[in-house]
Coordinates of C-alpha atoms in Angstrom, one line a residue:
Chain A
M1 CA 5.4 -23.1 16.6
S2 CA 7.0 -20.0 16.6
L3 CA 10.3 -19.0 15.6
A4 CA 11.0 -17.7 19.3
A5 CA 9.9 -21.9 20.6
V6 CA 12.6 -23.1 17.7
R7 CA 15.5 -20.7 19.5
S8 CA 14.6 -21.0 23.4
A9 CA 14.5 -24.6 23.0
A10 CA 18.5 -23.6 21.1
T11 CA 20.5 -25.0 24.2
I12 CA 18.9 -25.8 26.9
A13 CA 19.0 -30.1 26.8
F14 CA 23.1 -29.4 26.4
A15 CA 25.0 -27.9 29.2
L16 CA 28.7 -26.8 28.9
V17 CA 31.1 -29.6 31.0
A18 CA 33.3 -28.1 30.7
L19 CA 34.1 -25.4 34.3
A20 CA 36.2 -23.0 34.3
P21 CA 38.7 -22.7 30.9
A22 CA 42.1 -21.6 31.4
P23 CA 42.7 -17.9 30.2
A24 CA 43.7 -17.9 27.0
Q25 CA 47.1 -18.7 26.1
E26 CA 49.5 -18.2 23.2
V27 CA 49.0 -20.2 20.1
S28 CA 52.0 -22.5 18.6
G29 CA 52.4 -24.6 15.9
V30 CA 48.9 -24.3 14.5
V31 CA 48.2 -26.0 11.4
E32 CA 47.9 -24.2 7.8
E33 CA 44.7 -25.8 6.0
S34 CA 46.3 -27.4 2.4
G35 CA 49.2 -30.0 2.6
A36 CA 50.1 -30.1 6.8
A37 CA 51.8 -32.9 8.2
R38 CA 49.3 -34.5 11.0
V39 CA 50.2 -33.2 14.4
A40 CA 52.5 -36.1 16.0
I41 CA 50.4 -36.2 19.2
A42 CA 50.3 -38.9 22.0
V43 CA 48.2 -39.6 24.2
P44 CA 49.2 -41.3 27.8
T45 CA 46.9 -43.1 29.5
P46 CA 45.2 -40.9 32.0
R47 CA 46.7 -41.0 35.7
A48 CA 43.5 -41.5 37.5
S49 CA 42.5 -42.9 41.1
A50 CA 41.2 -45.9 41.4
E51 CA 37.3 -45.8 41.4
A52 CA 38.4 -42.8 37.9
R53 CA 40.2 -45.9 36.3
E54 CA 37.4 -47.4 33.7
A55 CA 36.8 -43.3 33.3
A56 CA 40.0 -42.8 32.6
A57 CA 40.7 -46.2 30.2
E58 CA 37.8 -44.6 28.4
I59 CA 38.6 -40.6 27.9
A60 CA 42.1 -41.9 26.8
D61 CA 40.2 -44.5 24.3
A62 CA 38.1 -41.6 23.1
V63 CA 40.5 -38.8 22.5
R64 CA 42.8 -40.9 20.1
Y65 CA 39.6 -41.1 17.8
D66 CA 38.6 -38.3 18.3
L67 CA 41.9 -36.7 17.0
E68 CA 43.2 -39.7 14.2
F69 CA 39.2 -39.0 13.1
S70 CA 39.6 -35.5 12.9
D71 CA 41.9 -35.9 10.5
W72 CA 44.7 -32.7 12.2
F73 CA 46.5 -35.0 13.7
E74 CA 48.5 -38.8 13.7
I75 CA 48.8 -40.8 16.8
V76 CA 51.7 -41.9 18.3
D77 CA 51.8 -45.0 18.8
P78 CA 50.8 -46.0 22.6
A79 CA 52.1 -49.0 22.9
T80 CA 55.6 -46.7 22.9
Y81 CA 54.8 -44.5 25.4
A82 CA 56.5 -47.3 28.2
L83 CA 59.9 -45.8 26.7
A84 CA 59.6 -41.9 27.7
P85 CA 58.4 -40.8 31.3
A86 CA 55.0 -40.7 32.5
P87 CA 54.0 -36.9 32.6
D88 CA 53.3 -36.0 36.4
R89 CA 50.8 -33.3 36.7
G90 CA 52.0 -30.7 33.9
R91 CA 55.7 -31.4 34.2
L92 CA 57.0 -33.6 31.4
D93 CA 60.7 -34.4 29.5
H94 CA 60.3 -33.1 26.4
E95 CA 62.6 -34.6 25.1
A96 CA 62.2 -37.7 26.1
W97 CA 58.8 -37.6 24.2
R98 CA 60.1 -35.5 21.3
G99 CA 62.5 -38.9 21.1
L100 CA 59.1 -40.5 20.3
G101 CA 58.2 -38.7 17.4
A102 CA 55.8 -36.7 20.0
A103 CA 55.1 -32.9 18.8
A104 CA 52.1 -33.0 21.2
V105 CA 51.6 -34.8 25.0
V106 CA 47.8 -35.1 26.1
D107 CA 49.1 -35.1 29.6
V108 CA 44.8 -35.2 31.7
E109 CA 44.6 -36.4 35.5
V110 CA 41.6 -38.4 36.3
A111 CA 39.5 -38.5 40.3
V112 CA 36.4 -39.3 41.0
K113 CA 35.1 -36.1 43.6
D114 CA 31.9 -36.2 45.0
G115 CA 30.1 -38.4 42.7
K116 CA 31.6 -36.5 40.0
L117 CA 34.1 -37.1 37.2
D118 CA 36.7 -33.9 38.0
V119 CA 39.5 -33.6 34.6
I120 CA 42.6 -31.9 34.8
A121 CA 44.6 -32.0 31.0
R122 CA 47.3 -30.4 29.8
V123 CA 48.6 -30.6 26.1
H124 CA 52.9 -30.1 26.0
D125 CA 54.2 -29.1 22.9
T126 CA 57.5 -30.2 23.2
E127 CA 59.0 -28.6 20.5
G128 CA 59.0 -25.3 22.2
G129 CA 59.2 -26.8 25.7
K130 CA 55.6 -24.9 27.1
L131 CA 52.2 -26.0 27.9
V132 CA 49.5 -24.6 24.9
L133 CA 46.4 -25.9 26.5
N134 CA 45.6 -26.1 30.7
Y135 CA 42.2 -27.2 31.4
R136 CA 39.5 -28.9 34.3
Y137 CA 36.5 -30.4 32.8
G138 CA 33.7 -31.6 35.6
G139 CA 30.3 -33.7 35.2
A140 CA 29.0 -36.8 35.7
P141 CA 30.3 -40.2 35.4
S142 CA 27.6 -41.1 32.5
R143 CA 29.5 -38.1 30.7
V144 CA 32.9 -39.4 30.8
R145 CA 32.4 -39.5 26.6
R146 CA 31.4 -35.5 26.3
I147 CA 34.4 -35.0 28.5
A148 CA 36.1 -36.2 26.1
H149 CA 35.2 -35.0 22.9
Q150 CA 35.1 -31.4 24.8
L151 CA 38.9 -32.0 25.4
S152 CA 39.5 -33.6 21.4
D153 CA 37.7 -29.7 20.0
D154 CA 39.5 -27.8 22.6
I155 CA 42.8 -29.5 21.3
V156 CA 41.5 -29.1 17.6
L157 CA 40.6 -25.9 18.6
H158 CA 44.1 -24.3 19.4
Y159 CA 46.2 -26.1 17.0
T160 CA 43.5 -25.4 13.8
G161 CA 41.9 -22.2 15.1
R162 CA 39.2 -23.9 13.3
P163 CA 35.8 -25.6 16.1
G164 CA 36.6 -29.7 15.8
I165 CA 33.1 -32.7 15.1
A166 CA 33.8 -34.3 18.4
Q167 CA 30.8 -33.0 20.3
T168 CA 29.1 -33.1 17.3
W169 CA 25.5 -35.6 16.8
I170 CA 24.3 -37.7 14.0
A171 CA 20.8 -37.6 13.5
F172 CA 18.6 -40.9 11.7
S173 CA 16.0 -42.8 11.0
S174 CA 15.9 -46.6 11.9
R175 CA 13.2 -49.1 10.8
H176 CA 11.7 -49.8 14.9
G177 CA 9.6 -53.0 14.9
E178 CA 7.5 -52.1 11.6
N179 CA 8.2 -48.1 11.4
K180 CA 10.9 -45.8 11.2
E181 CA 11.4 -43.6 14.3
I182 CA 14.3 -40.9 14.4
Y183 CA 17.2 -42.0 16.1
L184 CA 20.7 -40.2 17.2
M185 CA 24.2 -41.1 18.2
D186 CA 27.3 -39.3 19.3
Y187 CA 29.0 -38.4 15.4
D188 CA 31.3 -41.5 16.3
G189 CA 28.4 -43.8 16.8
R190 CA 27.9 -44.6 20.8
R191 CA 25.4 -44.3 22.8
V192 CA 22.8 -44.8 19.9
R193 CA 19.5 -43.9 21.3
R194 CA 15.1 -43.5 20.1
L195 CA 14.4 -40.1 20.1
T196 CA 10.5 -40.7 18.6
D197 CA 8.5 -43.4 19.8
W198 CA 5.5 -42.9 16.8
G199 CA 4.4 -46.2 15.5
T200 CA 5.0 -44.9 13.0
I201 CA 7.1 -43.6 9.9
N202 CA 9.5 -41.2 10.6
L203 CA 11.6 -39.8 8.1
A204 CA 15.6 -37.8 6.9
P205 CA 15.9 -35.5 9.6
A206 CA 17.7 -31.7 9.3
W207 CA 19.8 -30.6 11.9
S208 CA 17.9 -26.7 12.3
P209 CA 21.0 -24.4 12.2
V210 CA 20.8 -22.8 14.8
A211 CA 19.6 -24.8 18.1
N212 CA 19.4 -28.5 18.8
S213 CA 16.1 -29.3 16.6
L214 CA 15.3 -31.8 14.3
A215 CA 12.9 -31.2 10.7
F216 CA 11.6 -34.6 9.4
L217 CA 9.2 -36.0 7.8
S218 CA 6.4 -38.1 9.7
F219 CA 3.2 -40.0 9.0
R220 CA 2.0 -39.1 12.5
G221 CA -1.7 -38.5 11.7
D222 CA -4.1 -38.6 9.1
R223 CA -1.7 -36.5 6.5
P224 CA 2.3 -37.5 6.2
G225 CA 4.0 -33.8 7.1
V226 CA 6.9 -31.9 8.4
W227 CA 6.7 -31.7 12.2
V228 CA 9.5 -30.2 14.7
L229 CA 11.8 -31.5 17.2
D230 CA 13.4 -29.5 19.9
G231 CA 16.2 -30.7 21.9
D232 CA 14.0 -30.5 25.6
G233 CA 11.2 -32.5 24.0
R234 CA 8.7 -30.6 22.9
V235 CA 7.4 -31.7 19.2
S236 CA 5.5 -29.5 16.4
R237 CA 4.0 -29.5 13.2
T238 CA 4.6 -26.9 11.2
P239 CA 1.6 -24.8 9.9
A240 CA 3.1 -26.0 6.7
L241 CA 0.1 -25.8 4.0
S242 CA -3.2 -28.1 3.5
G243 CA -1.9 -30.8 0.7
E244 CA -2.2 -34.4 1.1
M245 CA 1.5 -34.4 1.9
N246 CA 4.2 -32.3 2.8
V247 CA 8.0 -34.2 2.8
S248 CA 11.7 -33.1 2.7
P249 CA 12.2 -30.5 4.8
D250 CA 14.7 -28.5 5.2
W251 CA 16.1 -25.0 7.6
S252 CA 17.5 -22.1 5.5
P253 CA 20.7 -21.3 7.1
D254 CA 19.4 -18.5 9.8
G255 CA 16.9 -21.1 11.3
R256 CA 13.7 -18.5 10.4
R257 CA 12.6 -20.8 7.0
L258 CA 11.9 -24.2 6.4
A259 CA 11.8 -25.4 2.8
Y260 CA 9.7 -28.5 1.9
S261 CA 8.2 -30.0 -0.9
G262 CA 4.5 -30.6 -1.1
T263 CA 1.5 -31.3 -3.4
A264 CA -1.3 -28.0 -1.5
D265 CA -1.1 -26.8 -5.5
G266 CA -1.7 -30.8 -6.9
D267 CA 1.7 -31.8 -7.7
F268 CA 5.2 -31.7 -5.5
E269 CA 6.2 -28.1 -5.6
I270 CA 8.9 -26.7 -3.5
Y271 CA 7.2 -24.0 -0.9
S272 CA 9.2 -22.1 2.1
L273 CA 7.6 -21.9 5.1
N274 CA 8.2 -18.4 7.8
L275 CA 8.4 -20.0 11.0
A276 CA 7.1 -16.9 12.3
S277 CA 4.2 -15.4 10.6
G278 CA 3.0 -18.9 9.5
R279 CA 3.4 -18.1 5.8
N280 CA 4.2 -20.7 3.2
D281 CA 5.3 -19.0 -0.3
R282 CA 5.4 -20.9 -3.3
L283 CA 9.2 -21.0 -5.5
T284 CA 8.1 -23.7 -7.9
R285 CA 5.9 -23.6 -11.1
H286 CA 5.6 -26.5 -12.6
P287 CA 3.7 -29.9 -13.4
A288 CA 7.1 -32.8 -12.7
I289 CA 7.9 -33.6 -9.6
D290 CA 10.4 -31.0 -7.3
I291 CA 11.4 -32.2 -3.4
S292 CA 14.6 -32.2 -1.8
P293 CA 15.4 -28.8 -1.4
A294 CA 18.2 -27.4 0.1
Y295 CA 19.2 -23.9 1.5
S296 CA 23.1 -22.9 0.4
P297 CA 24.9 -21.9 3.9
N298 CA 24.6 -18.4 2.5
G299 CA 21.1 -18.9 2.3
R300 CA 20.9 -17.0 -1.6
E301 CA 20.6 -20.6 -3.6
I302 CA 18.4 -23.6 -3.1
A303 CA 19.0 -26.7 -4.9
F304 CA 16.4 -29.7 -5.7
T305 CA 15.3 -32.1 -7.6
S306 CA 13.3 -32.0 -10.8
D307 CA 11.7 -34.5 -13.3
R308 CA 11.0 -32.0 -15.4
S309 CA 13.7 -32.8 -18.1
G310 CA 11.9 -37.0 -17.7
K311 CA 14.0 -37.8 -15.4
P312 CA 15.7 -37.5 -12.0
Q313 CA 18.6 -34.5 -11.8
V314 CA 19.4 -31.5 -9.6
Y315 CA 18.9 -27.8 -10.4
L316 CA 20.1 -24.4 -9.0
M317 CA 17.2 -21.7 -8.2
D318 CA 17.7 -18.4 -6.1
A319 CA 15.7 -18.4 -2.5
E320 CA 12.6 -16.8 -4.0
G321 CA 12.6 -19.2 -7.3
L322 CA 13.9 -17.3 -10.0
N323 CA 17.1 -18.4 -12.1
V324 CA 16.4 -22.2 -12.7
R325 CA 19.0 -24.0 -13.6
R326 CA 19.6 -27.4 -14.4
L327 CA 22.9 -29.3 -12.3
T328 CA 23.8 -32.5 -12.9
T329 CA 23.8 -33.7 -16.9
E330 CA 24.7 -37.4 -16.7
G331 CA 23.0 -40.2 -16.0
D332 CA 19.5 -40.5 -15.2
Y333 CA 19.2 -40.6 -12.2
N334 CA 20.6 -38.1 -9.3
D335 CA 19.3 -36.8 -6.9
S336 CA 19.4 -35.7 -3.0
A337 CA 22.0 -32.6 -2.9
A338 CA 23.9 -31.1 -0.2
W339 CA 25.8 -28.0 0.1
S340 CA 29.2 -28.2 1.5
P341 CA 29.4 -25.9 4.6
D342 CA 31.9 -23.4 2.8
G343 CA 29.0 -23.7 -0.1
T344 CA 30.9 -24.7 -2.8
R345 CA 30.5 -28.0 -3.4
L346 CA 27.7 -30.1 -3.3
A347 CA 27.3 -33.7 -2.7
Y348 CA 25.0 -35.8 -4.7
V349 CA 23.5 -39.0 -5.4
S350 CA 23.7 -40.7 -8.7
R351 CA 22.4 -44.0 -10.5
I352 CA 24.9 -46.1 -12.1
D353 CA 23.9 -49.3 -13.5
G354 CA 21.2 -49.8 -11.4
R355 CA 23.4 -48.7 -7.7
F356 CA 23.7 -45.0 -5.9
D357 CA 27.1 -43.5 -6.0
V358 CA 27.7 -40.0 -3.8
F359 CA 29.3 -37.7 -5.7
V360 CA 30.5 -34.5 -5.1
R361 CA 31.1 -31.3 -7.6
E362 CA 32.6 -28.5 -7.4
L363 CA 30.8 -25.4 -8.2
E364 CA 33.2 -23.1 -9.8
S365 CA 35.0 -25.3 -11.9
G366 CA 32.4 -28.3 -12.5
A367 CA 34.9 -30.9 -11.7
T368 CA 32.7 -34.1 -10.0
R369 CA 34.6 -36.6 -8.6
R370 CA 32.9 -40.2 -7.5
L371 CA 33.6 -40.7 -4.1
T372 CA 31.6 -44.3 -3.9
A373 CA 32.0 -47.2 -6.4
D374 CA 31.9 -51.3 -6.3
S375 CA 30.2 -51.3 -2.7
G376 CA 26.0 -51.1 -3.0
N377 CA 24.2 -48.3 -2.8
N378 CA 25.3 -45.2 -0.9
E379 CA 22.6 -42.7 -0.2
N380 CA 21.6 -39.8 1.7
P381 CA 25.1 -38.0 1.5
R382 CA 25.9 -35.3 4.1
W383 CA 28.1 -32.8 5.4
S384 CA 29.9 -32.6 8.1
P385 CA 30.2 -29.4 10.2
D386 CA 33.9 -29.0 8.9
G387 CA 33.0 -29.5 5.8
R388 CA 35.8 -33.1 5.7
H389 CA 33.9 -35.5 6.6
I390 CA 30.4 -37.4 4.7
V391 CA 27.9 -39.0 7.0
F392 CA 26.0 -41.7 4.5
A393 CA 23.8 -44.6 4.5
S394 CA 25.0 -47.9 2.5
D395 CA 23.3 -51.1 2.3
R396 CA 27.2 -52.4 1.2
A397 CA 27.6 -54.7 3.8
G398 CA 24.1 -56.2 3.7
T399 CA 22.0 -54.1 5.8
W400 CA 21.8 -50.7 5.4
D401 CA 23.8 -49.0 7.6
I402 CA 25.0 -45.5 8.8
Y403 CA 29.3 -44.8 7.2
T404 CA 31.2 -42.4 6.8
M405 CA 34.0 -40.8 4.9
R406 CA 36.1 -38.3 5.0
A407 CA 35.4 -35.3 1.5
D408 CA 37.5 -37.9 -0.2
G409 CA 36.1 -41.0 0.1
S410 CA 39.0 -42.4 1.8
R411 CA 39.1 -43.8 5.4
V412 CA 35.3 -45.1 5.7
T413 CA 33.6 -45.6 9.0
R414 CA 30.8 -47.9 9.4
L415 CA 28.6 -46.4 12.8
T416 CA 26.1 -48.1 12.9
R417 CA 25.6 -52.5 12.4
G418 CA 23.1 -54.6 11.4
T419 CA 20.8 -51.4 11.8
H420 CA 18.0 -51.1 8.5
S421 CA 19.3 -46.7 9.4
Y422 CA 18.5 -44.1 6.9
T423 CA 19.0 -40.7 5.9
P424 CA 21.2 -40.0 8.4
D425 CA 22.1 -35.7 8.9
W426 CA 25.2 -34.2 11.1
S427 CA 24.3 -31.2 13.5
R428 CA 26.2 -28.1 12.9
V429 CA 28.5 -26.6 15.6
L430 CA 26.0 -23.8 17.1
D431 CA 28.1 -20.7 18.0
E432 CA 26.6 -21.4 21.6
R433 CA 28.8 -24.0 22.4
Chain B
M1 CA -46.5 -110.4 14.1
R2 CA -50.1 -111.3 13.6
N3 CA -51.5 -110.0 16.4
T4 CA -50.1 -106.2 16.0
S5 CA -52.0 -106.4 12.8
R6 CA -55.4 -107.3 14.1
I7 CA -54.5 -104.3 17.3
A8 CA -54.5 -102.4 14.4
W9 CA -57.5 -103.0 12.4
L10 CA -59.4 -102.3 15.4
A11 CA -57.9 -99.0 15.7
V12 CA -58.5 -97.8 12.4
A13 CA -62.2 -99.1 12.8
A14 CA -62.2 -97.2 16.3
L15 CA -61.3 -93.9 14.8
A16 CA -63.5 -94.4 11.4
A17 CA -66.7 -95.1 14.4
A18 CA -65.3 -91.9 16.1
S19 CA -65.3 -89.5 12.9
L20 CA -68.7 -90.5 12.3
L21 CA -70.1 -89.6 15.3
G22 CA -68.5 -86.6 15.4
T23 CA -69.9 -85.2 11.9
G24 CA -73.5 -87.0 13.0
C25 CA -74.0 -84.9 16.2
G26 CA -71.7 -81.4 15.4
K27 CA -73.9 -80.2 12.1
K28 CA -77.6 -80.3 11.1
K29 CA -77.7 -81.0 8.0
T30 CA -78.6 -78.0 4.7
P31 CA -79.9 -79.3 1.6
E32 CA -77.6 -79.7 -0.7
A33 CA -76.7 -78.1 -3.9
P34 CA -76.2 -80.2 -7.3
P35 CA -72.9 -80.3 -8.3
P36 CA -71.8 -78.8 -11.6
A37 CA -71.6 -80.5 -14.5
P38 CA -68.1 -81.3 -15.5
V39 CA -66.6 -79.5 -17.5
E40 CA -66.2 -81.2 -20.7
K41 CA -62.0 -82.0 -21.0
P42 CA -61.3 -83.0 -25.5
T43 CA -59.4 -86.3 -24.6
T44 CA -55.7 -86.5 -25.9
A45 CA -53.3 -89.1 -26.3
P46 CA -51.9 -89.6 -23.0
I47 CA -48.0 -87.2 -22.9
T48 CA -45.9 -89.8 -21.9
P49 CA -43.0 -87.3 -20.1
P50 CA -39.1 -87.7 -20.7
A51 CA -37.1 -90.3 -18.3
P52 CA -35.1 -87.6 -16.1
V53 CA -32.1 -87.3 -16.0
E54 CA -30.1 -88.9 -13.2
R55 CA -28.1 -85.9 -11.1
P56 CA -26.2 -87.0 -8.5
V57 CA -26.7 -84.5 -5.8
E58 CA -23.8 -83.2 -4.5
T59 CA -22.3 -83.6 -0.4
E60 CA -21.9 -80.5 1.1
P61 CA -18.8 -78.3 2.4
F62 CA -20.8 -77.8 5.8
P63 CA -23.5 -80.0 7.1
S64 CA -27.0 -77.2 6.8
E65 CA -27.3 -77.5 10.5
A66 CA -24.9 -75.3 11.1
V67 CA -24.9 -72.7 8.4
D68 CA -26.0 -69.2 10.4
R69 CA -29.4 -68.0 9.0
A70 CA -29.8 -64.8 9.5
E71 CA -30.7 -62.0 6.9
P72 CA -27.0 -61.4 5.3
A73 CA -25.4 -58.1 6.9
V74 CA -23.7 -55.0 4.8
P75 CA -20.3 -55.8 4.6
S76 CA -18.2 -53.5 7.6
I77 CA -15.8 -51.9 5.7
D78 CA -13.1 -53.2 7.2
E79 CA -14.3 -56.5 5.4
L80 CA -14.6 -55.4 2.1
N81 CA -10.8 -54.2 2.9
R82 CA -9.4 -57.9 3.5
Q83 CA -12.2 -59.3 1.0
G84 CA -10.3 -57.2 -1.7
V85 CA -13.5 -56.2 -3.9
L86 CA -11.0 -52.7 -4.9
R87 CA -7.8 -54.0 -6.4
T88 CA -4.2 -53.2 -6.5
V89 CA -3.0 -52.1 -10.4
Y90 CA 0.7 -52.9 -10.9
F91 CA 3.2 -50.4 -12.7
G92 CA 6.4 -50.7 -14.5
Y93 CA 10.8 -49.8 -13.2
D94 CA 10.1 -45.7 -12.7
S95 CA 7.1 -45.4 -14.4
S96 CA 3.2 -44.9 -13.4
E97 CA 1.7 -45.1 -17.1
L98 CA -1.2 -48.3 -17.1
D99 CA -0.4 -51.1 -19.4
S100 CA -4.0 -52.6 -20.1
E101 CA -3.7 -54.7 -17.7
A102 CA -3.7 -51.8 -15.1
R103 CA -6.4 -50.1 -16.6
A104 CA -8.2 -53.5 -16.7
T105 CA -7.8 -54.1 -12.8
L106 CA -9.0 -49.6 -13.1
Q107 CA -12.4 -51.0 -15.2
A108 CA -13.5 -53.6 -12.2
N109 CA -12.8 -50.9 -9.8
A110 CA -14.5 -48.3 -11.7
D111 CA -17.2 -50.6 -11.9
W112 CA -17.3 -51.2 -8.4
L113 CA -17.3 -47.5 -7.0
K114 CA -19.6 -46.8 -9.1
S115 CA -22.6 -49.5 -8.0
N116 CA -21.4 -48.0 -4.6
A117 CA -21.0 -44.9 -4.8
S118 CA -21.7 -44.2 -1.1
Y119 CA -17.8 -45.3 -0.4
R120 CA -14.7 -43.6 -0.7
A121 CA -11.2 -44.5 -1.0
V122 CA -8.0 -43.9 -0.8
V123 CA -5.4 -44.7 -3.1
A124 CA -1.7 -45.3 -2.2
G125 CA 1.4 -45.3 -4.5
H126 CA 4.2 -47.6 -3.8
C127 CA 7.6 -48.1 -5.2
D128 CA 9.6 -50.6 -5.2
E129 CA 13.0 -49.8 -2.5
R130 CA 16.0 -49.0 -5.4
G131 CA 14.6 -45.6 -6.3
T132 CA 15.8 -42.5 -3.4
I133 CA 14.1 -42.8 -0.7
E134 CA 12.5 -38.7 -1.1
Y135 CA 11.7 -39.1 -4.9
N136 CA 9.9 -42.3 -4.5
L137 CA 7.5 -40.8 -1.6
A138 CA 7.0 -38.2 -4.7
L139 CA 6.5 -41.2 -7.6
G140 CA 4.6 -43.3 -5.2
L141 CA 2.4 -39.4 -4.7
R142 CA 2.3 -39.7 -9.0
R143 CA 1.3 -43.4 -9.3
A144 CA -1.9 -42.9 -6.8
E145 CA -2.8 -40.0 -9.2
S146 CA -2.4 -41.9 -12.9
A147 CA -5.2 -44.5 -11.1
I148 CA -7.6 -41.4 -10.0
G149 CA -7.3 -40.0 -13.4
Y150 CA -8.6 -43.4 -15.0
L151 CA -10.5 -44.0 -12.9
S152 CA -11.6 -39.9 -13.5
S153 CA -11.9 -40.5 -16.6
L154 CA -14.7 -43.6 -16.0
G155 CA -16.8 -41.8 -14.6
V156 CA -15.6 -42.3 -11.0
P157 CA -15.3 -38.8 -9.1
V158 CA -12.3 -37.1 -8.0
S159 CA -14.0 -36.0 -5.1
R160 CA -14.7 -39.7 -3.1
L161 CA -10.5 -40.6 -4.3
R162 CA -8.2 -39.5 -2.3
P163 CA -3.6 -40.2 -2.8
T164 CA -1.4 -41.2 -0.8
S165 CA 2.0 -42.4 -1.1
F166 CA 4.2 -44.5 0.7
G167 CA 7.1 -44.4 -1.3
E168 CA 9.3 -47.9 -0.2
E169 CA 8.1 -47.7 2.7
R170 CA 5.1 -50.7 2.8
P171 CA 6.6 -53.1 0.7
A172 CA 3.9 -55.8 -0.4
D173 CA 6.7 -58.2 -1.0
P174 CA 9.5 -57.8 1.3
G175 CA 12.6 -59.5 -1.3
H176 CA 14.9 -58.1 -3.6
G177 CA 14.6 -59.0 -6.8
D178 CA 12.8 -59.3 -10.0
D179 CA 10.1 -60.7 -8.6
A180 CA 9.6 -58.1 -5.4
W181 CA 10.0 -55.6 -6.3
S182 CA 7.5 -55.8 -9.4
K183 CA 4.3 -57.0 -7.1
N184 CA 6.1 -53.5 -4.8
R185 CA 5.3 -50.9 -7.3
R186 CA 1.9 -50.9 -7.6
A187 CA -1.3 -48.7 -5.7
E188 CA -3.7 -49.3 -3.6
F189 CA -6.5 -49.1 -2.7
T190 CA -8.8 -48.7 1.4
I191 CA -12.0 -48.4 1.5
E192 CA -13.0 -44.9 3.1
P193 CA -17.1 -44.5 4.8

């Protein structure tokens, strides 16, 4: 497939739901990154016409979940909202809501017009006594959660200056009959849908950084190889070298290359495929196993796993394959390296007493932190696009399921239940949004 | 009883008469050649054979009428794979080394492959569930290569053997203990045309 094809698929299937955003507002109450207190925000149930009441309740639930999960906000207890006058079409008793401890109030109206949801959302800053956000959203009733997630991200962007993650997805591999297919769900575990129905083993989907495309390993066809699924549903097998197996694809940050591990030269070596030209460059030259490449966010380095020391360990090399150096030195089984979006940290898994746990290493200081312990196997960590969360697979509850946690290991959230799900990857926030 | 014997005697007599008439009418007499001189046999004491050993006849599992007497066909590849003419090799934890049992199994597989030189085989390496999914794909391939390397040293051309790996994706035993794991760390052979 050509690069152009990869790019053209970028936005087709995922149109924005915002209608006309209000003119830029003056930014106030912006949260500082480190050690800042969370903004106390109230999200009352929206005012709604009778036929929009269900959607209104769902919007309130989703926005509360999103803002709480973002870790930039804390939700003022909804049980107290009755003590203040309800917001009314842009008018708010700022003092009464300030009295409930709310620094901000999300005031939403939901109606159904011509079979579509019409959502007006205003955010009031009770301290400054002014309206800081005034947006209108619309879309089919089936898109109610998308609308709520977009509102959440708009609120996060306003208060933090950073894109939120409420509109992101998690792709993963899950058992389907005797096989494994590629699935997609919203970042909160809702709206699970199957993307492939190939009747074979499909594993380890990797999001393109520049498009809604997934590269993954499939046993479809005569040899296990790397396939790409585009957001418009198009499927292509990549022109990787003709080894017996080509596995573990990962995109370069500009989306122009796929690094993968293949056996064209006998044993597993790491290659980089230029998607536009179809040219493959060999990056490693070692008779040991070299797999699981991961491009750094600036594209200059690749982390990978090699057992050239006798046991699998995480290594780094330059993107051209030079300057190979070993990163992990403790333990006899380290694998699944994943770069934080800012490139300062690597998450990976390490086997301790026969079980895998997730670790994060600060690359500059070498300081290493263990994020999971005493809870089954925890594998395949991948970062949220804001670098504040990690998604992973765990068998802590008996079956393999997908979980998220904060990047410090706290607040573990279970996203799937009893599904036999593996190898999650968190979608990126695209510039096109 | 007496009547029956008499009828039988009459029938025999009639048959004898008919046969005499037949020869008399059908052939002309030719002059007879003199009989050959008897071969002299030295007389020896008669040999008494040893008494036969009584052998009970074993009952057969199927009535003989039901046995298909068609010529045996060349078994299909599916049948060969079902019969398991090429046996599975097992490995230790995290290992792709061949122990003496694995080598003996591969010797038998090599013998079969050498005497059935028209067949090729896929050698698929498998792992237990304990490693990571991706490293297990690589370890499985290393197990397949390990088996192929030994078969090659026994004289099987490498060109007849294709390695692949399923990692931990196709366990032989879906259980989660030492017993299941030891059955899952393996290299399986599938014959191809």
